PDB file of C-alpha atoms and ligand atoms in Angstrom:
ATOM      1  CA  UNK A   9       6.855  51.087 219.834  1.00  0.00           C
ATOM      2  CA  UNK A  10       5.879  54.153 221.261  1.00  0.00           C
ATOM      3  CA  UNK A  11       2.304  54.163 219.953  1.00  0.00           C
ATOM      4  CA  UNK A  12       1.911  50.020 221.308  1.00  0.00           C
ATOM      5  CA  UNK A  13       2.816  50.906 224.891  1.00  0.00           C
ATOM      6  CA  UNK A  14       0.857  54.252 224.955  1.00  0.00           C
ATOM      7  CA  UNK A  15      -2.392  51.824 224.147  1.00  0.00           C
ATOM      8  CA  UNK A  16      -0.980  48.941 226.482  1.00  0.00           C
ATOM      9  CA  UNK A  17      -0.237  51.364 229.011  1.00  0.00           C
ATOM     10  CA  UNK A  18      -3.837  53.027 228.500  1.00  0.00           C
ATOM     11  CA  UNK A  19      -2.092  56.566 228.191  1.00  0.00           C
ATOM     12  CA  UNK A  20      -4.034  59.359 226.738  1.00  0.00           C
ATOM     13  CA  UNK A  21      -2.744  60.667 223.460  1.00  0.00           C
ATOM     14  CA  UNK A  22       0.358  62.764 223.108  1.00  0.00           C
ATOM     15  CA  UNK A  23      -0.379  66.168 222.266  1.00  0.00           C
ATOM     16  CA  UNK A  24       3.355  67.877 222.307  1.00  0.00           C
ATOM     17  CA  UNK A  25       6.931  66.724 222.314  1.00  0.00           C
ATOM     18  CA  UNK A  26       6.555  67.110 226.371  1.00  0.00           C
ATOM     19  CA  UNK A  27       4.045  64.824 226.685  1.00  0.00           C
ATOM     20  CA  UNK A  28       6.147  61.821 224.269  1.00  0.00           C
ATOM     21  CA  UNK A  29       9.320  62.714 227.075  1.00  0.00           C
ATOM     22  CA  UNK A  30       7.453  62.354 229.829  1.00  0.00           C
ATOM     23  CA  UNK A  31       6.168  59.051 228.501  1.00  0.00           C
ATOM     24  CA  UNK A  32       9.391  58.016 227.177  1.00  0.00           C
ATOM     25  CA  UNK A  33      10.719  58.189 230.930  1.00  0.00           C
ATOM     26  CA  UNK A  34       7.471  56.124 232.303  1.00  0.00           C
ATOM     27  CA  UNK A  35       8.249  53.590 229.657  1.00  0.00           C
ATOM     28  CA  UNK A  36      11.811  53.697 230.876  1.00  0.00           C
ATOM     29  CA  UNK A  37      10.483  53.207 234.614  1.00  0.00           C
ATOM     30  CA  UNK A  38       7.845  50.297 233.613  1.00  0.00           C
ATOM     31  CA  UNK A  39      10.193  48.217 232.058  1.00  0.00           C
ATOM     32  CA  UNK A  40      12.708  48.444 233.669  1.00  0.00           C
ATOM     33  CA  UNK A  41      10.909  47.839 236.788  1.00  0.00           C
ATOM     34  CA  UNK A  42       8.480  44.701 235.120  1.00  0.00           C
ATOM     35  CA  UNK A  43      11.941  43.342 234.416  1.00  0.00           C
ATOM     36  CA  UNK A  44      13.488  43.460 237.646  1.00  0.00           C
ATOM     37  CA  UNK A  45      10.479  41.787 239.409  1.00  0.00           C
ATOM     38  CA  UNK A  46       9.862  39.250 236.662  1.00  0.00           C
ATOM     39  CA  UNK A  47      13.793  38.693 237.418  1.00  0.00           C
ATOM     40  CA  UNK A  48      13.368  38.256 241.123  1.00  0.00           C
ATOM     41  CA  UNK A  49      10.061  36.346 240.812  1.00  0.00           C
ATOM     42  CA  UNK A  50      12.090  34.020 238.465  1.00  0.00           C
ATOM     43  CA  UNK A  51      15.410  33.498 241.100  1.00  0.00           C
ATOM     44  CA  UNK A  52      12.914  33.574 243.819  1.00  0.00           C
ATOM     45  CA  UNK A  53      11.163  30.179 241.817  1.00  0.00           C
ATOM     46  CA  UNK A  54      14.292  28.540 240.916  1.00  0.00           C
ATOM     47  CA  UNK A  55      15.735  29.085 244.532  1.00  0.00           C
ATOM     48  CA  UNK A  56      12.476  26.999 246.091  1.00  0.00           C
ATOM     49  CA  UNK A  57      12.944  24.464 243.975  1.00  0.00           C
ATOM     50  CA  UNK A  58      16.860  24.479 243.988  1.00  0.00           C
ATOM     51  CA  UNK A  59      17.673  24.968 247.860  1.00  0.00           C
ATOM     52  CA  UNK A  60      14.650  23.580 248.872  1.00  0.00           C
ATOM     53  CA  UNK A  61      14.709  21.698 252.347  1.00  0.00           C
ATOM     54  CA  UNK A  62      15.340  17.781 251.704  1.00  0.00           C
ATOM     55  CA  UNK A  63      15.192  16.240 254.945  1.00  0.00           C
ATOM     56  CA  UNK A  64      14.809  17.482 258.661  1.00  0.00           C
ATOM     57  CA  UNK A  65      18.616  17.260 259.484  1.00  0.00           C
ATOM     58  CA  UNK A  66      18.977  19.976 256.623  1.00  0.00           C
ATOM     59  CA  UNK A  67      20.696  23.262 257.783  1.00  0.00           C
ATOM     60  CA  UNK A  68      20.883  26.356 256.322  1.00  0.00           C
ATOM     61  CA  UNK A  69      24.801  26.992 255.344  1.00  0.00           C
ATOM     62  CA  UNK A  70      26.232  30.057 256.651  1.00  0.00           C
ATOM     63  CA  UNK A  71      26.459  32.564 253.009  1.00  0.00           C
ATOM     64  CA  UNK A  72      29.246  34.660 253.132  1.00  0.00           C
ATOM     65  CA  UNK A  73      28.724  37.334 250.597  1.00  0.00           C
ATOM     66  CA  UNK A  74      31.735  39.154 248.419  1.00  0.00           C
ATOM     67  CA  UNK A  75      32.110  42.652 248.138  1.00  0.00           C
ATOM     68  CA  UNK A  76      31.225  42.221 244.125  1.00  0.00           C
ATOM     69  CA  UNK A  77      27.708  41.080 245.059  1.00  0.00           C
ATOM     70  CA  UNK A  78      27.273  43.942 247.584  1.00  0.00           C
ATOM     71  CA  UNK A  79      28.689  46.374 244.891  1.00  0.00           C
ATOM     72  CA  UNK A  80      25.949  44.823 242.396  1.00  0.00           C
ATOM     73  CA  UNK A  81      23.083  44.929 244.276  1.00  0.00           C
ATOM     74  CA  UNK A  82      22.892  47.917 245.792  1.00  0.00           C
ATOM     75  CA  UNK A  83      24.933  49.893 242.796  1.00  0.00           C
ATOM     76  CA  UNK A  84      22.647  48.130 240.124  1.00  0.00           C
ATOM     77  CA  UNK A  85      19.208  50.170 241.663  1.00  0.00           C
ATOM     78  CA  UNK A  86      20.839  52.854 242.681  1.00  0.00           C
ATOM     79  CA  UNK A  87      22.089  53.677 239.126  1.00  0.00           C
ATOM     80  CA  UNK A  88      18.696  53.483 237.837  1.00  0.00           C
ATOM     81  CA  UNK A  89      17.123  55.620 240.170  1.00  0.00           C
ATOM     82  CA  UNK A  90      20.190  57.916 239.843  1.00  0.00           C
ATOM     83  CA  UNK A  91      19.614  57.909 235.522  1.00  0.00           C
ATOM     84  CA  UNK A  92      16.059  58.300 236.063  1.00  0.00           C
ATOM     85  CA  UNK A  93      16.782  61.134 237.886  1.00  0.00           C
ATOM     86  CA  UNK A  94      19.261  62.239 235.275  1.00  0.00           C
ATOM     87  CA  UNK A  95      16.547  62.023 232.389  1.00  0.00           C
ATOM     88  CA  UNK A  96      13.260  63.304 234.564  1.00  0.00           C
ATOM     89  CA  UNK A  97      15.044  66.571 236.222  1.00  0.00           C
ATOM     90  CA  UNK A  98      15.864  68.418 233.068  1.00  0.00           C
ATOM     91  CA  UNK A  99      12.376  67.570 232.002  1.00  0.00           C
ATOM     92  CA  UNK A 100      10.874  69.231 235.342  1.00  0.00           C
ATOM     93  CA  UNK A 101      13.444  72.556 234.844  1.00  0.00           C
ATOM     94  CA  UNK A 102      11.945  72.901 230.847  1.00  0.00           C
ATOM     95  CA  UNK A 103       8.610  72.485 232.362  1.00  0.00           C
ATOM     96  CA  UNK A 104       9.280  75.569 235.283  1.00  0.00           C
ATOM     97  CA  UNK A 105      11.082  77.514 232.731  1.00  0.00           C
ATOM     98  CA  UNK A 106       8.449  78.817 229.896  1.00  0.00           C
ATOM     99  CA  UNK A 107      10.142  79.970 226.810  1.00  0.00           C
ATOM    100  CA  UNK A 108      10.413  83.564 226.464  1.00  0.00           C
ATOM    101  CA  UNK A 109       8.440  84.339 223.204  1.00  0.00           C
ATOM    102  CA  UNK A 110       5.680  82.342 224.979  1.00  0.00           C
ATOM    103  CA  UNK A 111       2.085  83.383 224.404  1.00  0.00           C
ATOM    104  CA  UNK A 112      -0.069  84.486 227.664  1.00  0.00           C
ATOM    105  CA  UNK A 113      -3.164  83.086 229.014  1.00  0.00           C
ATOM    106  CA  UNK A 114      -4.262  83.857 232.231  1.00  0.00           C
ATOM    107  CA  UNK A 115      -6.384  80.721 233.315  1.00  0.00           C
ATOM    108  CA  UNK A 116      -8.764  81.466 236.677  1.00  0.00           C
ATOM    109  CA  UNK A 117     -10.186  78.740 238.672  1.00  0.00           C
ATOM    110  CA  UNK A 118     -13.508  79.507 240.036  1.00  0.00           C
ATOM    111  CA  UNK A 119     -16.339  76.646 241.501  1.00  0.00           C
ATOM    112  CA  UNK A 120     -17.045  75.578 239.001  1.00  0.00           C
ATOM    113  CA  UNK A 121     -15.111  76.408 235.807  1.00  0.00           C
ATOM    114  CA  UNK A 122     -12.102  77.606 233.694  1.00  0.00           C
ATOM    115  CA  UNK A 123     -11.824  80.986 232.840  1.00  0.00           C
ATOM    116  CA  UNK A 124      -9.299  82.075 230.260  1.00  0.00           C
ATOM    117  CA  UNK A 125      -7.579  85.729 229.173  1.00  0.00           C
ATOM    118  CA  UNK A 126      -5.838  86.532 226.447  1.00  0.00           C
ATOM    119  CA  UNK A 127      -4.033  89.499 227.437  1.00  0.00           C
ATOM    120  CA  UNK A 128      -5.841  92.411 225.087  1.00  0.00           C
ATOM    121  CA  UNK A 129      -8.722  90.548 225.230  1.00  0.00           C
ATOM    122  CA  UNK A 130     -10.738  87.892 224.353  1.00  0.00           C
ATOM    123  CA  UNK A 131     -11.580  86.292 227.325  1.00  0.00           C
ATOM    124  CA  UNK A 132     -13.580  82.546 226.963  1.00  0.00           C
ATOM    125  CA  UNK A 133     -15.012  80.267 229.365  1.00  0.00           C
ATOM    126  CA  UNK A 134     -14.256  76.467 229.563  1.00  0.00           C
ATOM    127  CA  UNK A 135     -12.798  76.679 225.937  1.00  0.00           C
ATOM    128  CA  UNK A 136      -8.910  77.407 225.472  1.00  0.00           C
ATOM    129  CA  UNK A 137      -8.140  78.134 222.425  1.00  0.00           C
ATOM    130  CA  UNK A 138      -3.958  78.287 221.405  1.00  0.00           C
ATOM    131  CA  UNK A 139      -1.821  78.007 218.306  1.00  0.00           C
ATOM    132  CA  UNK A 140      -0.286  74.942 217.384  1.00  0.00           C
ATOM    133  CA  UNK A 141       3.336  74.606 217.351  1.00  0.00           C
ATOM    134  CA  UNK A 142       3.598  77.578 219.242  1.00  0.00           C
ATOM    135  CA  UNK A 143       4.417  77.978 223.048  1.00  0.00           C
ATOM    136  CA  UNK A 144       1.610  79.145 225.587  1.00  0.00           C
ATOM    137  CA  UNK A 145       2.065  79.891 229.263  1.00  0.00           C
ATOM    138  CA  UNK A 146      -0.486  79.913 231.242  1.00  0.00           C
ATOM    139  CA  UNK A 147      -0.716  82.101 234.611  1.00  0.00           C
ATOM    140  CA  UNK A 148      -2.704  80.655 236.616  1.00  0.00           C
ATOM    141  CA  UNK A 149      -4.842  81.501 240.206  1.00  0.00           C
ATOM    142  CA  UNK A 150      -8.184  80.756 241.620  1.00  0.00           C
ATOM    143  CA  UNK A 151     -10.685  82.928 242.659  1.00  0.00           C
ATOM    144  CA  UNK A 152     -11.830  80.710 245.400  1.00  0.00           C
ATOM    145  CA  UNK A 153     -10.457  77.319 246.547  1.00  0.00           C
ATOM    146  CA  UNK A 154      -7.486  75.427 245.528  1.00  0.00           C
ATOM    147  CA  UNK A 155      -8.400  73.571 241.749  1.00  0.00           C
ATOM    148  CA  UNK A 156      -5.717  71.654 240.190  1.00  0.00           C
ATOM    149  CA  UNK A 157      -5.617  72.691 235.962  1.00  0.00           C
ATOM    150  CA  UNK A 158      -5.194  69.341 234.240  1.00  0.00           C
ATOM    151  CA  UNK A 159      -4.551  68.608 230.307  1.00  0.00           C
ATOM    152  CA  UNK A 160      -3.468  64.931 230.162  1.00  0.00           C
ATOM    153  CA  UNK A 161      -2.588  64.900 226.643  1.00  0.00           C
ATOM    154  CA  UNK A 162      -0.166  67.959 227.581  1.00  0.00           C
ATOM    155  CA  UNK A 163       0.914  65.824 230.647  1.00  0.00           C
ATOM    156  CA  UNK A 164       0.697  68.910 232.442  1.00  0.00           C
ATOM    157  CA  UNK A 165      -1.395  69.675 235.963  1.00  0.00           C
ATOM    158  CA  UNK A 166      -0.709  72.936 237.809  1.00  0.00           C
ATOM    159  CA  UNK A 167      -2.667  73.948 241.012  1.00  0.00           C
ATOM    160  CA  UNK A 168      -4.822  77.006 240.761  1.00  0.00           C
ATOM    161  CA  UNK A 169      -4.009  78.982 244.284  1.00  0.00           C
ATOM    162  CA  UNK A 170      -6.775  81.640 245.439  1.00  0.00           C
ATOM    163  CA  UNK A 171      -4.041  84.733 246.182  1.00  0.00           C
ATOM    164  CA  UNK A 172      -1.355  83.794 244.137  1.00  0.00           C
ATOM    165  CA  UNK A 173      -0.081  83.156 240.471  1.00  0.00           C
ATOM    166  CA  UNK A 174       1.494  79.629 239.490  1.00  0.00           C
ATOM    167  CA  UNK A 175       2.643  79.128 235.905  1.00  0.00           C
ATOM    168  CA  UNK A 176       3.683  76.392 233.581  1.00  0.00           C
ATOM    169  CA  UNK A 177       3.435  76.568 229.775  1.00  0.00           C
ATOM    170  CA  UNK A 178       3.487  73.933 226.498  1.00  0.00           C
ATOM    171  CA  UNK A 179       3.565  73.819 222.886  1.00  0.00           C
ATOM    172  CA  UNK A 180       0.928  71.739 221.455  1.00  0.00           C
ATOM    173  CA  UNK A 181       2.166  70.214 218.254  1.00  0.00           C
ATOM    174  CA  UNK A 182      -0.881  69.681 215.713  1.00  0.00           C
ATOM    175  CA  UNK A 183      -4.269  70.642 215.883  1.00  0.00           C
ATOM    176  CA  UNK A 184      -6.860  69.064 217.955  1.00  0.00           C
ATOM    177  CA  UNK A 185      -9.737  68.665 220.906  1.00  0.00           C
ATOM    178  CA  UNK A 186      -7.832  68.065 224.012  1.00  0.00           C
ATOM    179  CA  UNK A 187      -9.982  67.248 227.916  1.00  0.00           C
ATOM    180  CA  UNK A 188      -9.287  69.844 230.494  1.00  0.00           C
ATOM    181  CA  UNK A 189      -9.892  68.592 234.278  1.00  0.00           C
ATOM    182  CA  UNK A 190     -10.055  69.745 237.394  1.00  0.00           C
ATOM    183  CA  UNK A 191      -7.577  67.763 239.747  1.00  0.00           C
ATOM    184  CA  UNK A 192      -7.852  69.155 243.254  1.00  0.00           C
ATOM    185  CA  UNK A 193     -11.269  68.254 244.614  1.00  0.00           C
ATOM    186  CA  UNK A 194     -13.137  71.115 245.306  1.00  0.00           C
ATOM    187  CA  UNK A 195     -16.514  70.818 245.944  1.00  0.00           C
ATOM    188  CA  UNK A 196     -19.823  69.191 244.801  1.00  0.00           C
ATOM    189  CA  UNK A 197     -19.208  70.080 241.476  1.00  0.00           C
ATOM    190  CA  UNK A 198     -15.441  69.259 241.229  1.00  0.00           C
ATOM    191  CA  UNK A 199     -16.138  66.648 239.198  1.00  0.00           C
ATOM    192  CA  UNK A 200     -17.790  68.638 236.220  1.00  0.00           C
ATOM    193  CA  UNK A 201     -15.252  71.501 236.451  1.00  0.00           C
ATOM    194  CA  UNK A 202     -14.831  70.607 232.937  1.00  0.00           C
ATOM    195  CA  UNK A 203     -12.742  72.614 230.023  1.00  0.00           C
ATOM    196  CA  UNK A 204     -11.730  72.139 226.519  1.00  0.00           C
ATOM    197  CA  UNK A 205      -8.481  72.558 225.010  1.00  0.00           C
ATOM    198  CA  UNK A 206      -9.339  73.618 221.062  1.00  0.00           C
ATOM    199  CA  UNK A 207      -5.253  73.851 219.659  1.00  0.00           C
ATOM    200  CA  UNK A 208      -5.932  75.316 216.202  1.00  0.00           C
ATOM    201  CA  UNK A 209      -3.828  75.742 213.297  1.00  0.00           C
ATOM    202  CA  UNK A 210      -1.745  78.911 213.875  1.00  0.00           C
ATOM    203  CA  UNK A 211      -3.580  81.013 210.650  1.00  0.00           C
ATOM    204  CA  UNK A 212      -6.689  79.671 212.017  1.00  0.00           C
ATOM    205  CA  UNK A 213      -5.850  81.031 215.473  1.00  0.00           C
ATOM    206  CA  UNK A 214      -4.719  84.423 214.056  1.00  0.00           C
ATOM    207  CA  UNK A 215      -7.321  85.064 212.217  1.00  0.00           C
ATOM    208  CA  UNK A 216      -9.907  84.469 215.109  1.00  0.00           C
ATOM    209  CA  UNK A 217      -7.760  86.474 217.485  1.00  0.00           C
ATOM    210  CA  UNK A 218      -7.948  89.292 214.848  1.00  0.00           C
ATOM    211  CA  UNK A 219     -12.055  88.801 214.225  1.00  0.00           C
ATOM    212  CA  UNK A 220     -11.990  88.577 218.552  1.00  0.00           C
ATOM    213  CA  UNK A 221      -9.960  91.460 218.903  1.00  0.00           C
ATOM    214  CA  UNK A 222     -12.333  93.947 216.282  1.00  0.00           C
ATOM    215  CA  UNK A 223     -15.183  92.799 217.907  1.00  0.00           C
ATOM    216  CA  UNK A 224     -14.026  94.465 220.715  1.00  0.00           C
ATOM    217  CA  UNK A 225     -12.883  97.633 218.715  1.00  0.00           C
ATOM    218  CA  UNK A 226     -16.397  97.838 217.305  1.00  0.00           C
ATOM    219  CA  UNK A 227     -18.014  97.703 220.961  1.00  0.00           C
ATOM    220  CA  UNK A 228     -15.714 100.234 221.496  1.00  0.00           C
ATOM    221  CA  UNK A 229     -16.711 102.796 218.700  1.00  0.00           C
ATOM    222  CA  UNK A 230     -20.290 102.343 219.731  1.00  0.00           C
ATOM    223  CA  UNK A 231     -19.334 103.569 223.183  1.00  0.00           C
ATOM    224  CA  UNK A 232     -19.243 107.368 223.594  1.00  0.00           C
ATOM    225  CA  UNK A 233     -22.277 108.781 223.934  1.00  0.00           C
ATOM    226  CA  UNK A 234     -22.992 112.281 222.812  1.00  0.00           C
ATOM    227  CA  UNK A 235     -22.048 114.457 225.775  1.00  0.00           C
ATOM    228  CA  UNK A 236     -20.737 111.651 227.649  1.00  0.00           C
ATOM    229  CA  UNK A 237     -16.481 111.609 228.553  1.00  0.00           C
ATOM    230  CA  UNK A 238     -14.541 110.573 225.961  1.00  0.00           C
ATOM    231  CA  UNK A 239     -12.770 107.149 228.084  1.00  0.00           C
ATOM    232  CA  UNK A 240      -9.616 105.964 226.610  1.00  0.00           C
ATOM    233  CA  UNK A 241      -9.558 102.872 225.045  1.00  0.00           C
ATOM    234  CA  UNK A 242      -8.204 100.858 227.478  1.00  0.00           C
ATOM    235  CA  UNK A 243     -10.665 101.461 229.843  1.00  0.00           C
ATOM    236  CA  UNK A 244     -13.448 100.007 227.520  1.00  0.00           C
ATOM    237  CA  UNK A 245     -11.707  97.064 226.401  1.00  0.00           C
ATOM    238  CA  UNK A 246     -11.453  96.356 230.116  1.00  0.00           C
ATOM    239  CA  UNK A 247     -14.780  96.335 231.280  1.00  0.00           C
ATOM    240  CA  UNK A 248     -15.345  94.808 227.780  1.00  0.00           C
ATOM    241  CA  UNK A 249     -13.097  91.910 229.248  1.00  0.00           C
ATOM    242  CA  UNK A 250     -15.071  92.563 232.375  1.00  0.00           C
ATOM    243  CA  UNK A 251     -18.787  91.643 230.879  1.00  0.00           C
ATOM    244  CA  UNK A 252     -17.411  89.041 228.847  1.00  0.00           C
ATOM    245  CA  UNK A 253     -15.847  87.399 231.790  1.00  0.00           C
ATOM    246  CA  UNK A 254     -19.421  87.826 233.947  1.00  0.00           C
TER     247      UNK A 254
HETATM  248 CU1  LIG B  15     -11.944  72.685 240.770  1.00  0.00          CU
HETATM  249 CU2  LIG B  15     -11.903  70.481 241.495  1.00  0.00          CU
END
């Protein structure tokens, strides 16, 4: 069921449990809603035909309606919109509230691509790289303008802000290739502000964080030069994050 009104619907694939709530509500929505106006357009057919005007002396009678029908027809829509509500706000408030064994990525917006930071380093551009079944949240800001970070297999978009940090986070449940898009327009190149979203198996990840992360350690043993200041390690696997991110 799910899977036919994805297709029908022409909804990208669902690449975590948020994305199959979020389109479990728009299903909700869609029907209910096709139903509703299939429902008028059907009373609204019959009621031509049925109350139609027969001769010129016709009048229309004076309808008094009962408090039942009132009660109906505005309770009826307003209970829907009131359970739609019900089902969509708890999905907003686990979407603001990142779990807290989450994994950090800082994500930077810049005209015209996606930078990424794993805190400790590596740092990649237009390629995000995460753990499957494992929750990521990202921090993210712009370096310039306002760009809009978009996964729609996620089903999550989050405006990058020059100045400031906004967050939101997901857990990706099996491997894959995922799009990443820019959704704030944001100059000539807006529309190839393009990213990748590679969600690896979570061995797979670890080991190429480890082979990342002594990569770095081995740029960093090469560093001191005889005579030169001994810098502590920190400082080198910063301006190591530094080149990599130029
Ligand atoms: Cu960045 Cu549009």
């Amino acid at each position: 069921m799910n899977e036919l009104l994805r297709r029908l619907l022409f909804l990208p694939e669902q690449a975590s449990e948020h994305a199959r709530q979020v389109d479990a509500l728009h299903y909700f929505v869609i029907l209910t809603t096709m139903i509703g106006a299939a429902g008028v357009f059907l009373a609204a057919t019959w009621f031509f035909v049925r109350y139609r005007r027969r001769s010129d002396r016709d009048t229309t009678p004076q309808v008094e309606p009962k408090a039942i029908h009132e009660i109906l027809f505005i309770g009826g829509p307003l209970a829907l919109f009131v359970l739609w509500f019900a089902i969509g706000f708890p999905q907003y408030v686990s979407l603001s509230l990142p779990p807290a064994d989450a994994m950090d990525v800082y994500v930077q917006g810049k005209k015209w691509m996606w930078k990424f930071a794993y805190p400790g380093g590596p740092n990649a551009i237009d390629t995000l790289r995460v753990p499957a079944g494992r929750p990521v949240r990202l921090l993210i800001t712009s370096r310039d303008v306002i760009h809009s970070f978009y996964v729609p297999a996620l089903r999550i978009k989050m405006d990058a802000l020059p100045g400031r940090y906004t967050q939101t986070w997901f857990n990706a449940s099996r491997p894959g290739r995922y799009e990443i898009f820019c959704a704030e327009y944001c100059g000539l190149s807006h529309s190839s502000m393009l990213g990748e979203l590679v969600v690896m198996p979570a061995e797979d990840f670890d080991a190429w964080m480890t082979r990342q992360r002594s990569g770095l350690a081995a740029a960093q043993d090469a560093a001191p030069v005889p005579g030169e200041r001994v810098r502590p390690a920190s400082s080198v696997v910063e301006e190591g994050r530094r080149v990599a991110a130029e």
